[in-house]
Amino acid sequence: MEKRMPPPYARLKDPASYVPPRIVRTSRLDLCPASVDDAAAVAQARGESHAELVPWFHGTMGNPGHERDARWQSERLAEAVEAAQRRERLSYLAWASGVCVGAVDLIPQWRRGQFRLSYWVRSSACRQGYGAQAVNAMIRAAFGALDARLVTTGHAAPNTASAGLARTLGFRQIACQPLRYEMPDGLLVDGIAYAIEDIAVLPPLKVAWA
């Protein structure tokens, strides 16, 4: 007879007791917690990518001038550092050969063991496998280092690149929410949500963290 897993219960562990990795490493990428010292590199990456990112992140992005400005990015990164210290949002920058190629954020619900994942890739690094590898690595770190039970992500229905990445990584679609996202021109589109409950569905990837 197949052994039944016990039902999950909310965890009472203090979020401050979780220690996020200082680095998550693959053969191509180093994923490190965001720091104000990274402002110039982030400004360069986000500045070149504004037109490609704004359809999906316009609610939280600055204008092109802001995104290219290291001082403005420094303020945003300082907020990210504080959010990580409070264990509210864990922001990691992805580096390839010393160049910032994108970022992955994990937004935890510690009592549930659930993490919502968001990511972006700079324009000049797209279609090179960095996004899939960064997301794969951070999902593995969430389960292995932060005791995740579930990792979720989502995107606006027209975002075909994110849909392709979700399929590549083995995410299971769990919802289609009508009118979930507003595009920059005011058009309302559906939102597609996905989940991973077991890293066994992920493509093979050697990952280490410390």
C-alpha atoms as an extended CHARMM CRD file, in Angstrom:
* protein
*
       210  EXT
         1         1  MET       CA              0.0000000000        0.0000000000        0.0000000000  PROA      1               0.0000000000
         2         2  GLU       CA              1.3030000000        3.4320000000       -0.9360000000  PROA      2               0.0000000000
         3         3  LYS       CA              2.2520000000        5.4830000000        2.0830000000  PROA      3               0.0000000000
         4         4  ARG       CA              0.2330000000        8.6790000000        2.3560000000  PROA      4               0.0000000000
         5         5  MET       CA              2.0560000000       11.9100000000        3.0630000000  PROA      5               0.0000000000
         6         6  PRO       CA              0.8780000000       13.7510000000        6.1840000000  PROA      6               0.0000000000
         7         7  PRO       CA             -1.0920000000       16.9460000000        5.4980000000  PROA      7               0.0000000000
         8         8  PRO       CA              0.9470000000       20.1570000000        5.5910000000  PROA      8               0.0000000000
         9         9  TYR       CA              0.5840000000       22.5840000000        8.4740000000  PROA      9               0.0000000000
        10        10  ALA       CA              1.6260000000       26.2000000000        8.8110000000  PROA      10              0.0000000000
        11        11  ARG       CA              5.1660000000       26.6150000000       10.0740000000  PROA      11              0.0000000000
        12        12  LEU       CA              5.7260000000       28.6480000000       13.2240000000  PROA      12              0.0000000000
        13        13  LYS       CA              9.4610000000       29.1470000000       12.6870000000  PROA      13              0.0000000000
        14        14  ASP       CA             10.7060000000       32.7390000000       12.9210000000  PROA      14              0.0000000000
        15        15  PRO       CA             11.4960000000       33.9920000000        9.3700000000  PROA      15              0.0000000000
        16        16  ALA       CA             14.6270000000       35.6540000000       10.7480000000  PROA      16              0.0000000000
        17        17  SER       CA             16.0130000000       32.2020000000       11.5190000000  PROA      17              0.0000000000
        18        18  TYR       CA             16.2560000000       31.3710000000        7.8010000000  PROA      18              0.0000000000
        19        19  VAL       CA             19.6580000000       32.2100000000        6.3320000000  PROA      19              0.0000000000
        20        20  PRO       CA             19.4550000000       33.0020000000        2.5940000000  PROA      20              0.0000000000
        21        21  PRO       CA             22.4730000000       31.8660000000        0.5650000000  PROA      21              0.0000000000
        22        22  ARG       CA             25.2460000000       34.4200000000        0.1080000000  PROA      22              0.0000000000
        23        23  ILE       CA             25.8500000000       33.0050000000       -3.3640000000  PROA      23              0.0000000000
        24        24  VAL       CA             24.1310000000       30.5130000000       -5.6690000000  PROA      24              0.0000000000
        25        25  ARG       CA             26.4910000000       29.2670000000       -8.3750000000  PROA      25              0.0000000000
        26        26  THR       CA             26.1240000000       27.3800000000      -11.6510000000  PROA      26              0.0000000000
        27        27  SER       CA             28.6630000000       26.7210000000      -14.3810000000  PROA      27              0.0000000000
        28        28  ARG       CA             27.7030000000       30.0010000000      -16.0800000000  PROA      28              0.0000000000
        29        29  LEU       CA             26.2450000000       32.2190000000      -13.3820000000  PROA      29              0.0000000000
        30        30  ASP       CA             26.8570000000       33.6170000000       -9.9330000000  PROA      30              0.0000000000
        31        31  LEU       CA             23.6320000000       34.7200000000       -8.2320000000  PROA      31              0.0000000000
        32        32  CYS       CA             24.3330000000       37.0800000000       -5.3430000000  PROA      32              0.0000000000
        33        33  PRO       CA             22.0920000000       39.1140000000       -3.0250000000  PROA      33              0.0000000000
        34        34  ALA       CA             21.4520000000       42.6040000000       -4.3580000000  PROA      34              0.0000000000
        35        35  SER       CA             23.7350000000       45.3080000000       -2.9450000000  PROA      35              0.0000000000
        36        36  VAL       CA             23.8950000000       49.0810000000       -3.3030000000  PROA      36              0.0000000000
        37        37  ASP       CA             27.4170000000       48.5640000000       -4.6550000000  PROA      37              0.0000000000
        38        38  ASP       CA             25.8200000000       47.0390000000       -7.7610000000  PROA      38              0.0000000000
        39        39  ALA       CA             23.9750000000       50.2230000000       -8.7310000000  PROA      39              0.0000000000
        40        40  ALA       CA             26.1040000000       51.1110000000      -11.7620000000  PROA      40              0.0000000000
        41        41  ALA       CA             25.9010000000       47.5960000000      -13.1980000000  PROA      41              0.0000000000
        42        42  VAL       CA             22.1380000000       47.4260000000      -12.6510000000  PROA      42              0.0000000000
        43        43  ALA       CA             21.6600000000       50.8640000000      -14.2020000000  PROA      43              0.0000000000
        44        44  GLN       CA             23.4910000000       49.7290000000      -17.3180000000  PROA      44              0.0000000000
        45        45  ALA       CA             21.4830000000       46.4920000000      -17.5550000000  PROA      45              0.0000000000
        46        46  ARG       CA             18.0950000000       48.0540000000      -16.8560000000  PROA      46              0.0000000000
        47        47  GLY       CA             18.8000000000       51.1230000000      -18.9520000000  PROA      47              0.0000000000
        48        48  GLU       CA             19.5090000000       49.1290000000      -22.0960000000  PROA      48              0.0000000000
        49        49  SER       CA             16.4690000000       46.9140000000      -21.4500000000  PROA      49              0.0000000000
        50        50  HSD       CA             13.7960000000       49.4890000000      -20.6310000000  PROA      50              0.0000000000
        51        51  ALA       CA             11.7550000000       49.0580000000      -23.8070000000  PROA      51              0.0000000000
        52        52  GLU       CA             11.7090000000       45.2640000000      -23.4650000000  PROA      52              0.0000000000
        53        53  LEU       CA             10.9220000000       45.2040000000      -19.7310000000  PROA      53              0.0000000000
        54        54  VAL       CA              8.3690000000       47.9900000000      -19.4390000000  PROA      54              0.0000000000
        55        55  PRO       CA              5.3980000000       46.0690000000      -20.9180000000  PROA      55              0.0000000000
        56        56  TRP       CA              5.6380000000       43.5690000000      -18.0450000000  PROA      56              0.0000000000
        57        57  PHE       CA              7.0340000000       45.6860000000      -15.1920000000  PROA      57              0.0000000000
        58        58  HSD       CA              5.7300000000       49.1890000000      -15.9190000000  PROA      58              0.0000000000
        59        59  GLY       CA              3.9620000000       49.3670000000      -12.5530000000  PROA      59              0.0000000000
        60        60  THR       CA              7.2520000000       49.1740000000      -10.6630000000  PROA      60              0.0000000000
        61        61  MET       CA              9.7340000000       50.6450000000      -13.1550000000  PROA      61              0.0000000000
        62        62  GLY       CA             11.0240000000       54.1660000000      -13.4950000000  PROA      62              0.0000000000
        63        63  ASN       CA             11.2240000000       56.0670000000      -16.7510000000  PROA      63              0.0000000000
        64        64  PRO       CA             14.2020000000       55.4170000000      -19.0650000000  PROA      64              0.0000000000
        65        65  GLY       CA             16.2290000000       58.1390000000      -17.3830000000  PROA      65              0.0000000000
        66        66  HSD       CA             15.6100000000       56.6980000000      -13.9320000000  PROA      66              0.0000000000
        67        67  GLU       CA             16.5160000000       53.1770000000      -14.9610000000  PROA      67              0.0000000000
        68        68  ARG       CA             19.8330000000       54.3690000000      -16.4540000000  PROA      68              0.0000000000
        69        69  ASP       CA             20.7060000000       56.3970000000      -13.3570000000  PROA      69              0.0000000000
        70        70  ALA       CA             23.0360000000       54.7100000000      -10.8540000000  PROA      70              0.0000000000
        71        71  ARG       CA             21.9130000000       56.9570000000       -7.9910000000  PROA      71              0.0000000000
        72        72  TRP       CA             18.2690000000       56.0670000000       -8.5780000000  PROA      72              0.0000000000
        73        73  GLN       CA             19.1660000000       52.3810000000       -8.7640000000  PROA      73              0.0000000000
        74        74  SER       CA             21.1730000000       52.7150000000       -5.5590000000  PROA      74              0.0000000000
        75        75  GLU       CA             18.0330000000       53.8370000000       -3.7330000000  PROA      75              0.0000000000
        76        76  ARG       CA             16.0690000000       50.9050000000       -5.1480000000  PROA      76              0.0000000000
        77        77  LEU       CA             18.8300000000       48.4790000000       -4.1840000000  PROA      77              0.0000000000
        78        78  ALA       CA             18.9250000000       49.8850000000       -0.6480000000  PROA      78              0.0000000000
        79        79  GLU       CA             15.2090000000       49.1060000000       -0.3900000000  PROA      79              0.0000000000
        80        80  ALA       CA             15.8990000000       45.5840000000       -1.6540000000  PROA      80              0.0000000000
        81        81  VAL       CA             18.5960000000       45.0770000000        0.9810000000  PROA      81              0.0000000000
        82        82  GLU       CA             16.2160000000       46.1960000000        3.7300000000  PROA      82              0.0000000000
        83        83  ALA       CA             13.4590000000       43.9100000000        2.4190000000  PROA      83              0.0000000000
        84        84  ALA       CA             15.8830000000       40.9820000000        2.4920000000  PROA      84              0.0000000000
        85        85  GLN       CA             16.9240000000       41.8020000000        6.0600000000  PROA      85              0.0000000000
        86        86  ARG       CA             13.2330000000       41.6910000000        7.0260000000  PROA      86              0.0000000000
        87        87  ARG       CA             12.9350000000       38.4060000000        5.0500000000  PROA      87              0.0000000000
        88        88  GLU       CA             10.1210000000       39.9460000000        2.9940000000  PROA      88              0.0000000000
        89        89  ARG       CA             11.7610000000       39.6890000000       -0.4320000000  PROA      89              0.0000000000
        90        90  LEU       CA             15.0430000000       38.0590000000       -1.4230000000  PROA      90              0.0000000000
        91        91  SER       CA             16.5580000000       39.7840000000       -4.4540000000  PROA      91              0.0000000000
        92        92  TYR       CA             19.4580000000       38.1460000000       -6.2840000000  PROA      92              0.0000000000
        93        93  LEU       CA             21.4110000000       39.5830000000       -9.1920000000  PROA      93              0.0000000000
        94        94  ALA       CA             22.6990000000       37.1960000000      -11.8560000000  PROA      94              0.0000000000
        95        95  TRP       CA             26.2920000000       37.7090000000      -13.0030000000  PROA      95              0.0000000000
        96        96  ALA       CA             28.0300000000       36.1290000000      -15.9840000000  PROA      96              0.0000000000
        97        97  SER       CA             31.7660000000       36.8190000000      -16.3070000000  PROA      97              0.0000000000
        98        98  GLY       CA             31.3630000000       39.8800000000      -14.0920000000  PROA      98              0.0000000000
        99        99  VAL       CA             28.4480000000       41.3560000000      -16.0720000000  PROA      99              0.0000000000
       100       100  CYS       CA             24.9740000000       41.7370000000      -14.5750000000  PROA      100             0.0000000000
       101       101  VAL       CA             22.6660000000       39.7940000000      -16.9090000000  PROA      101             0.0000000000
       102       102  GLY       CA             19.4700000000       39.8990000000      -14.8650000000  PROA      102             0.0000000000
       103       103  ALA       CA             17.8680000000       39.2090000000      -11.5150000000  PROA      103             0.0000000000
       104       104  VAL       CA             15.6520000000       36.7320000000       -9.6870000000  PROA      104             0.0000000000
       105       105  ASP       CA             13.4760000000       37.6770000000       -6.7120000000  PROA      105             0.0000000000
       106       106  LEU       CA             11.9260000000       35.2430000000       -4.2370000000  PROA      106             0.0000000000
       107       107  ILE       CA              8.9300000000       36.5840000000       -2.3070000000  PROA      107             0.0000000000
       108       108  PRO       CA              8.3250000000       34.2200000000        0.6180000000  PROA      108             0.0000000000
       109       109  GLN       CA              5.2750000000       33.2610000000        2.6010000000  PROA      109             0.0000000000
       110       110  TRP       CA              7.2530000000       31.5900000000        5.3310000000  PROA      110             0.0000000000
       111       111  ARG       CA              4.3450000000       30.0020000000        7.2080000000  PROA      111             0.0000000000
       112       112  ARG       CA              3.2950000000       28.1830000000        4.0470000000  PROA      112             0.0000000000
       113       113  GLY       CA              6.7530000000       27.3800000000        2.7450000000  PROA      113             0.0000000000
       114       114  GLN       CA              5.7180000000       29.1030000000       -0.4810000000  PROA      114             0.0000000000
       115       115  PHE       CA              7.8550000000       31.3810000000       -2.6440000000  PROA      115             0.0000000000
       116       116  ARG       CA              6.6370000000       33.5570000000       -5.4950000000  PROA      116             0.0000000000
       117       117  LEU       CA              9.3600000000       34.0250000000       -8.0960000000  PROA      117             0.0000000000
       118       118  SER       CA              9.9250000000       37.0050000000      -10.3650000000  PROA      118             0.0000000000
       119       119  TYR       CA             12.8040000000       37.5460000000      -12.7730000000  PROA      119             0.0000000000
       120       120  TRP       CA             14.1480000000       39.7040000000      -15.5860000000  PROA      120             0.0000000000
       121       121  VAL       CA             16.9660000000       39.3430000000      -18.1170000000  PROA      121             0.0000000000
       122       122  ARG       CA             18.7750000000       42.2340000000      -19.7760000000  PROA      122             0.0000000000
       123       123  SER       CA             18.1940000000       42.6560000000      -23.5060000000  PROA      123             0.0000000000
       124       124  SER       CA             21.7240000000       41.8120000000      -24.6400000000  PROA      124             0.0000000000
       125       125  ALA       CA             21.6550000000       38.5590000000      -22.6180000000  PROA      125             0.0000000000
       126       126  CYS       CA             18.3110000000       37.2490000000      -23.8820000000  PROA      126             0.0000000000
       127       127  ARG       CA             18.0270000000       33.9440000000      -25.7710000000  PROA      127             0.0000000000
       128       128  GLN       CA             21.3090000000       32.6960000000      -24.3070000000  PROA      128             0.0000000000
       129       129  GLY       CA             19.8540000000       30.4480000000      -21.6100000000  PROA      129             0.0000000000
       130       130  TYR       CA             20.6570000000       32.7690000000      -18.7120000000  PROA      130             0.0000000000
       131       131  GLY       CA             17.0420000000       33.2320000000      -17.6350000000  PROA      131             0.0000000000
       132       132  ALA       CA             16.2510000000       29.5250000000      -17.5340000000  PROA      132             0.0000000000
       133       133  GLN       CA             19.4740000000       28.7240000000      -15.6840000000  PROA      133             0.0000000000
       134       134  ALA       CA             19.0360000000       31.5300000000      -13.1380000000  PROA      134             0.0000000000
       135       135  VAL       CA             15.4360000000       30.5770000000      -12.3810000000  PROA      135             0.0000000000
       136       136  ASN       CA             16.2910000000       26.8640000000      -12.2280000000  PROA      136             0.0000000000
       137       137  ALA       CA             19.1210000000       27.5820000000       -9.7930000000  PROA      137             0.0000000000
       138       138  MET       CA             17.0340000000       29.7750000000       -7.5060000000  PROA      138             0.0000000000
       139       139  ILE       CA             14.1960000000       27.2510000000       -7.3930000000  PROA      139             0.0000000000
       140       140  ARG       CA             16.6990000000       24.6090000000       -6.3020000000  PROA      140             0.0000000000
       141       141  ALA       CA             18.0860000000       26.9740000000       -3.6670000000  PROA      141             0.0000000000
       142       142  ALA       CA             14.5790000000       27.7400000000       -2.4000000000  PROA      142             0.0000000000
       143       143  PHE       CA             13.8770000000       24.0500000000       -1.8510000000  PROA      143             0.0000000000
       144       144  GLY       CA             17.3500000000       23.0890000000       -0.6850000000  PROA      144             0.0000000000
       145       145  ALA       CA             18.3760000000       26.0580000000        1.4510000000  PROA      145             0.0000000000
       146       146  LEU       CA             15.0720000000       27.6910000000        2.4390000000  PROA      146             0.0000000000
       147       147  ASP       CA             12.8510000000       24.6380000000        2.9280000000  PROA      147             0.0000000000
       148       148  ALA       CA             10.3280000000       25.5420000000        0.2200000000  PROA      148             0.0000000000
       149       149  ARG       CA              7.2300000000       23.4410000000       -0.3050000000  PROA      149             0.0000000000
       150       150  LEU       CA              6.0400000000       25.3230000000       -3.3640000000  PROA      150             0.0000000000
       151       151  VAL       CA              7.4520000000       27.8600000000       -5.8370000000  PROA      151             0.0000000000
       152       152  THR       CA              5.0170000000       29.8350000000       -7.9720000000  PROA      152             0.0000000000
       153       153  THR       CA              5.4060000000       32.3110000000      -10.8000000000  PROA      153             0.0000000000
       154       154  GLY       CA              3.2070000000       34.0060000000      -13.3470000000  PROA      154             0.0000000000
       155       155  HSD       CA              3.0370000000       36.3670000000      -16.2910000000  PROA      155             0.0000000000
       156       156  ALA       CA              0.7060000000       38.3660000000      -18.4810000000  PROA      156             0.0000000000
       157       157  ALA       CA             -0.7980000000       36.1930000000      -21.2070000000  PROA      157             0.0000000000
       158       158  PRO       CA              0.9580000000       38.0390000000      -24.0790000000  PROA      158             0.0000000000
       159       159  ASN       CA              4.3940000000       37.3940000000      -22.5320000000  PROA      159             0.0000000000
       160       160  THR       CA              5.3340000000       34.4430000000      -24.7270000000  PROA      160             0.0000000000
       161       161  ALA       CA              8.9740000000       34.4350000000      -23.5860000000  PROA      161             0.0000000000
       162       162  SER       CA              7.9890000000       33.8170000000      -19.9670000000  PROA      162             0.0000000000
       163       163  ALA       CA              5.4820000000       31.1800000000      -21.0720000000  PROA      163             0.0000000000
       164       164  GLY       CA              8.2410000000       29.3590000000      -22.9380000000  PROA      164             0.0000000000
       165       165  LEU       CA             10.5810000000       29.4940000000      -19.9570000000  PROA      165             0.0000000000
       166       166  ALA       CA              7.8760000000       28.1050000000      -17.6660000000  PROA      166             0.0000000000
       167       167  ARG       CA              7.3230000000       25.1730000000      -20.0260000000  PROA      167             0.0000000000
       168       168  THR       CA             11.0710000000       24.5580000000      -20.3450000000  PROA      168             0.0000000000
       169       169  LEU       CA             11.4860000000       24.3470000000      -16.5770000000  PROA      169             0.0000000000
       170       170  GLY       CA              8.5370000000       22.0320000000      -15.9890000000  PROA      170             0.0000000000
       171       171  PHE       CA              6.1940000000       24.4530000000      -14.2440000000  PROA      171             0.0000000000
       172       172  ARG       CA              2.5930000000       23.2450000000      -13.9710000000  PROA      172             0.0000000000
       173       173  GLN       CA             -0.0620000000       25.7990000000      -14.9380000000  PROA      173             0.0000000000
       174       174  ILE       CA             -2.4030000000       26.2580000000      -11.9810000000  PROA      174             0.0000000000
       175       175  ALA       CA             -4.5860000000       29.2030000000      -12.9850000000  PROA      175             0.0000000000
       176       176  CYS       CA             -5.6690000000       31.6170000000      -15.6770000000  PROA      176             0.0000000000
       177       177  GLN       CA             -7.0360000000       34.7790000000      -14.0920000000  PROA      177             0.0000000000
       178       178  PRO       CA             -9.0440000000       37.0810000000      -16.3770000000  PROA      178             0.0000000000
       179       179  LEU       CA             -8.1210000000       40.7750000000      -16.3740000000  PROA      179             0.0000000000
       180       180  ARG       CA             -5.1370000000       40.1540000000      -14.0840000000  PROA      180             0.0000000000
       181       181  TYR       CA             -2.6630000000       42.5550000000      -15.7300000000  PROA      181             0.0000000000
       182       182  GLU       CA             -2.8980000000       46.0420000000      -17.1600000000  PROA      182             0.0000000000
       183       183  MET       CA             -0.6230000000       46.8030000000      -20.0890000000  PROA      183             0.0000000000
       184       184  PRO       CA              1.0240000000       50.2470000000      -20.4420000000  PROA      184             0.0000000000
       185       185  ASP       CA             -1.7250000000       51.4020000000      -22.8290000000  PROA      185             0.0000000000
       186       186  GLY       CA             -4.4600000000       50.3400000000      -20.4040000000  PROA      186             0.0000000000
       187       187  LEU       CA             -5.3440000000       47.0640000000      -22.1290000000  PROA      187             0.0000000000
       188       188  LEU       CA             -6.3850000000       44.4020000000      -19.6000000000  PROA      188             0.0000000000
       189       189  VAL       CA             -5.0670000000       40.8940000000      -20.2280000000  PROA      189             0.0000000000
       190       190  ASP       CA             -5.2550000000       37.5220000000      -18.5160000000  PROA      190             0.0000000000
       191       191  GLY       CA             -2.6540000000       36.3420000000      -16.0370000000  PROA      191             0.0000000000
       192       192  ILE       CA             -1.1860000000       32.8410000000      -16.1880000000  PROA      192             0.0000000000
       193       193  ALA       CA              0.0290000000       31.2530000000      -12.9380000000  PROA      193             0.0000000000
       194       194  TYR       CA              2.3420000000       28.2670000000      -12.4890000000  PROA      194             0.0000000000
       195       195  ALA       CA              3.7580000000       26.1560000000       -9.6760000000  PROA      195             0.0000000000
       196       196  ILE       CA              6.5560000000       23.6950000000       -8.9600000000  PROA      196             0.0000000000
       197       197  GLU       CA              6.2960000000       21.3960000000       -5.9440000000  PROA      197             0.0000000000
       198       198  ASP       CA              9.2650000000       19.1200000000       -6.6460000000  PROA      198             0.0000000000
       199       199  ILE       CA             12.6440000000       19.9280000000       -8.1820000000  PROA      199             0.0000000000
       200       200  ALA       CA             12.5540000000       16.5480000000       -9.9440000000  PROA      200             0.0000000000
       201       201  VAL       CA             10.6190000000       18.2170000000      -12.7850000000  PROA      201             0.0000000000
       202       202  LEU       CA             13.4390000000       20.7050000000      -13.4470000000  PROA      202             0.0000000000
       203       203  PRO       CA             15.9930000000       20.1680000000      -16.2120000000  PROA      203             0.0000000000
       204       204  PRO       CA             19.2840000000       18.8140000000      -14.8000000000  PROA      204             0.0000000000
       205       205  LEU       CA             21.5750000000       21.5630000000      -13.4870000000  PROA      205             0.0000000000
       206       206  LYS       CA             24.5820000000       21.5020000000      -11.1810000000  PROA      206             0.0000000000
       207       207  VAL       CA             24.0340000000       24.1510000000       -8.5190000000  PROA      207             0.0000000000
       208       208  ALA       CA             25.9530000000       24.9990000000       -5.3590000000  PROA      208             0.0000000000
       209       209  TRP       CA             25.2430000000       27.5820000000       -2.6900000000  PROA      209             0.0000000000
       210       210  ALA       CA             26.8800000000       28.8510000000        0.4500000000  PROA      210             0.0000000000
